């Protein structure tokens, strides 16, 4: 089994393996690896596939709950939503490829996450995306925004899964490393969940979908390194997506899953044929034999190294019941797809790969999967963290014209209308989207049941930079609140943990803090983590991003007709603020400080998790009883911005309002402070008595602050502006600021 | 009464059309795979939206070669109601069942949004129950929905009352501002000379239930059901 390539120290380094790791390979094998084997070790032990730096911390997440069917470790998480159905969901990052080639990077991110969900037997019903870009005045930012949005649209629209929501932030720290995190949820019958297991010795291993080409080789390794001057040259490691092919693959897989033929199935994502075969064998405690001569190839003369490491898209590996191969082939043939038996399940715990009758790789499964290296990397609180958290408000003058400040915040990229993005996404296909993009969370009906799913993705990276632990807690709490304001009970999360280089103790500290913060928030809110992904090495020339642990929350509404949106429903509704009173100085990490004073510092806004839990219950139960005509989470830009957002819809302004804020403290903090756990609620006069009684019963403080109506956004004694003017600033800002 | 939803590789609004025909309208509805040729058992034929063959060559250019096109053409000749929605419209144009062409939106972007349509004629099976001039709120979702026709053809379409819908303001004015994609004369849908084949870019199947924000799309399905029922 010798290949004529000498394993040199240079070759080992090129494969991103350390000397210690290579030493470990020699020990495992008792001999030198072949080039193909070296490649396999390199991808399976890459940060991207092995989670070697994060594993010790990820164990801290709560992952169990009464409705959790499948927690982390499979292709996606699964929860029971009732009516015999399960929601299958996951979020994944495609940061590195999207920076190098935004259209294909983002498009294949969509393709990959969809496969993770439909491989489990679920039909995907929605996509959401969480995006981070650099400074909007950088020329490359515009190119990246345009390309990423077009890539998500190009793939999602063609395959016919609606992109129903998401979030986007712009910060200088993302200039060299954008973030593209894509979430998918699918629906399956709960007794028909498929897993990536190679069970049943002698069962055939079948390759289905697109042919294998030379694209994407070492994509997983690229995602496990920092960027430098030569990153542009890595363009060939980015895969090219074919959404039409994936549509065929999706339909063929779902059709085949209706028959009792499949034993296990997994998508060939990062590290392609290698990771799918090793992981499926690993989960079952079995081995797999592969014959590369049978793998459908796009071009001639591909080496075993290339075939095993290719990341060509739209491929799956499945293990079928012995003797049922023809049924598999027949279904795939209907959809004009390749389905070829490429191997079989063995019992010796090895993956053995042959080409031209010769063994080209023969590796034990466990050392590449469960027993891969794990590092408890050193961590250290950054020296400047204390300095960052200092905020002397006496040196921050309260602006004279607060109306002008209000306008600037409405026209900021974090607040303004994002329809330029979501209009490019088909957000209505499959006719389940009962709350269209623009409100706090997307709401989808589940056909054949009264159920609705509410989904929100959130992470304020400034909070996480200033205090990763609190910032991560807020990300969980806010995503839960966004789901709850729609009337849905928050059930479980998936996450994308985007960080810098884990070999730096300061980055590791951020990671550890964020994971522990999330774990704590998820425990208190009883929303376990059922799937997720870690993206390290988001650094360029040694400069890392803000820690960005993105959270996607899935909640269920027992009757989707009860879903509440953030928009005012007309004139004469009473406006209430539910939650804690403004402290009058909670400005740390706020949008206001960044936009108006050019400062990112202080301690993020206060959060009371026990209160949050009570608040969510209040929101869910109140929605069920039709007490609220609208409900909107108070987040970036504080009460003033939240109130204005209630007035603006995609189709035009609804009406204005008159409120007075009866609290003392700094005026800027009253208007724009971001204290957590607060919701703007409107109530009609007929329901007001019931609403007040209910609030008291639930122990939620509510304060009447005004009434909807008129053509003015009016906050007594503090700021006022015309509805039309506010709307136009909000509506136009995105395109103006990005020059689109 | 039987309805067919034609399924090509890459059709992706097939489930939505099926849902409305079967569960909202209560019709006996079937998916029909593109390799079938005989559609004679159906009373209504729907060619749904999607990205058949990925739209890779030109929208509808590959789908028109599918065997099912023979069946669609055959039944259309018999006068049965046929509707092509979005990519279905593009396919019927490529297949020669409807006049004109559909090119890229003038913004060169995919657009998904509710728009307003003015009903230009009640003289088709799908608009028989909708009075002329009535404004409907129906969403679009396409990249190539910019209707184009030679001036002679345009004149012919107008002379023969073949324009079924035009994009308009909420008040029903046909203005350039209300034109989402650059279509000539704001044309959103047309019919053939015989009037039984209708193509339109907007998606009536996406707004046939109250919880989706508009029920105007249902009017088209009600019209055709009443038409077939006679």
CSV table of N, CA and C in Angstrom, one decimal, chain A residues 10 37 69 92 96 112 138 149 200 215 218 248 284 305 335 346 348 376 379 439 516 544 600 658 680:
chain,number,residue,atom,x,y,z
A,10,UNK,N,7.7,19.4,5.9
A,10,UNK,CA,7.0,20.4,5.2
A,10,UNK,C,5.6,20.0,4.9
A,37,UNK,N,-3.6,8.9,3.7
A,37,UNK,CA,-3.9,8.8,5.1
A,37,UNK,C,-3.6,10.1,5.9
A,69,UNK,N,-35.6,15.0,21.3
A,69,UNK,CA,-35.5,13.7,20.8
A,69,UNK,C,-34.0,13.4,20.4
A,92,UNK,N,-25.2,26.6,11.0
A,92,UNK,CA,-23.8,26.4,10.6
A,92,UNK,C,-23.2,27.6,10.0
A,96,UNK,N,-15.4,31.5,6.4
A,96,UNK,CA,-14.1,31.6,5.6
A,96,UNK,C,-14.4,31.6,4.1
A,112,UNK,N,-25.3,23.2,2.4
A,112,UNK,CA,-24.8,22.3,3.5
A,112,UNK,C,-25.8,22.1,4.6
A,138,UNK,N,-16.0,50.6,3.8
A,138,UNK,CA,-14.9,49.9,3.1
A,138,UNK,C,-15.5,49.4,1.8
A,149,UNK,N,-25.6,38.1,0.0
A,149,UNK,CA,-27.1,38.1,-0.1
A,149,UNK,C,-27.5,37.4,-1.4
A,200,UNK,N,-25.2,-2.8,10.8
A,200,UNK,CA,-25.5,-4.0,10.1
A,200,UNK,C,-24.3,-4.4,9.2
A,215,UNK,N,-13.0,20.0,-6.5
A,215,UNK,CA,-13.3,21.2,-5.8
A,215,UNK,C,-13.3,21.0,-4.3
A,218,UNK,N,-9.5,20.4,1.0
A,218,UNK,CA,-9.0,21.1,2.2
A,218,UNK,C,-9.8,22.3,2.6
A,248,UNK,N,-33.1,17.9,-6.5
A,248,UNK,CA,-33.3,16.6,-6.9
A,248,UNK,C,-32.9,15.6,-5.8
A,284,UNK,N,-21.6,3.8,14.9
A,284,UNK,CA,-22.1,2.5,15.0
A,284,UNK,C,-21.1,1.5,15.6
A,305,UNK,N,-6.3,10.4,-2.7
A,305,UNK,CA,-6.2,11.6,-1.9
A,305,UNK,C,-7.3,12.6,-2.2
A,335,UNK,N,-34.9,10.5,-10.4
A,335,UNK,CA,-34.6,11.9,-10.3
A,335,UNK,C,-33.3,12.2,-11.0
A,346,UNK,N,-18.3,-3.2,7.7
A,346,UNK,CA,-17.5,-4.3,8.2
A,346,UNK,C,-17.6,-4.2,9.8
A,348,UNK,N,-14.7,-4.6,11.8
A,348,UNK,CA,-13.4,-4.6,12.4
A,348,UNK,C,-13.0,-3.2,12.9
A,376,UNK,N,-7.4,21.1,26.1
A,376,UNK,CA,-7.9,22.1,27.1
A,376,UNK,C,-7.0,23.2,27.0
A,379,UNK,N,-6.4,29.6,29.0
A,379,UNK,CA,-7.2,30.8,28.8
A,379,UNK,C,-6.8,31.9,29.8
A,439,UNK,N,-40.7,41.6,11.6
A,439,UNK,CA,-41.1,41.5,13.0
A,439,UNK,C,-40.0,40.9,13.8
A,516,UNK,N,-20.0,29.3,29.0
A,516,UNK,CA,-20.6,29.2,30.3
A,516,UNK,C,-21.8,30.1,30.5
A,544,UNK,N,-8.5,39.6,15.6
A,544,UNK,CA,-9.7,38.7,15.7
A,544,UNK,C,-11.0,39.5,15.7
A,600,UNK,N,-17.3,52.0,22.1
A,600,UNK,CA,-17.8,50.7,22.4
A,600,UNK,C,-17.2,50.3,23.7
A,658,UNK,N,-48.2,59.0,21.1
A,658,UNK,CA,-47.8,60.0,22.1
A,658,UNK,C,-47.5,59.2,23.4
A,680,UNK,N,-42.6,46.4,24.6
A,680,UNK,CA,-43.6,47.4,24.4
A,680,UNK,C,-44.9,46.6,24.0
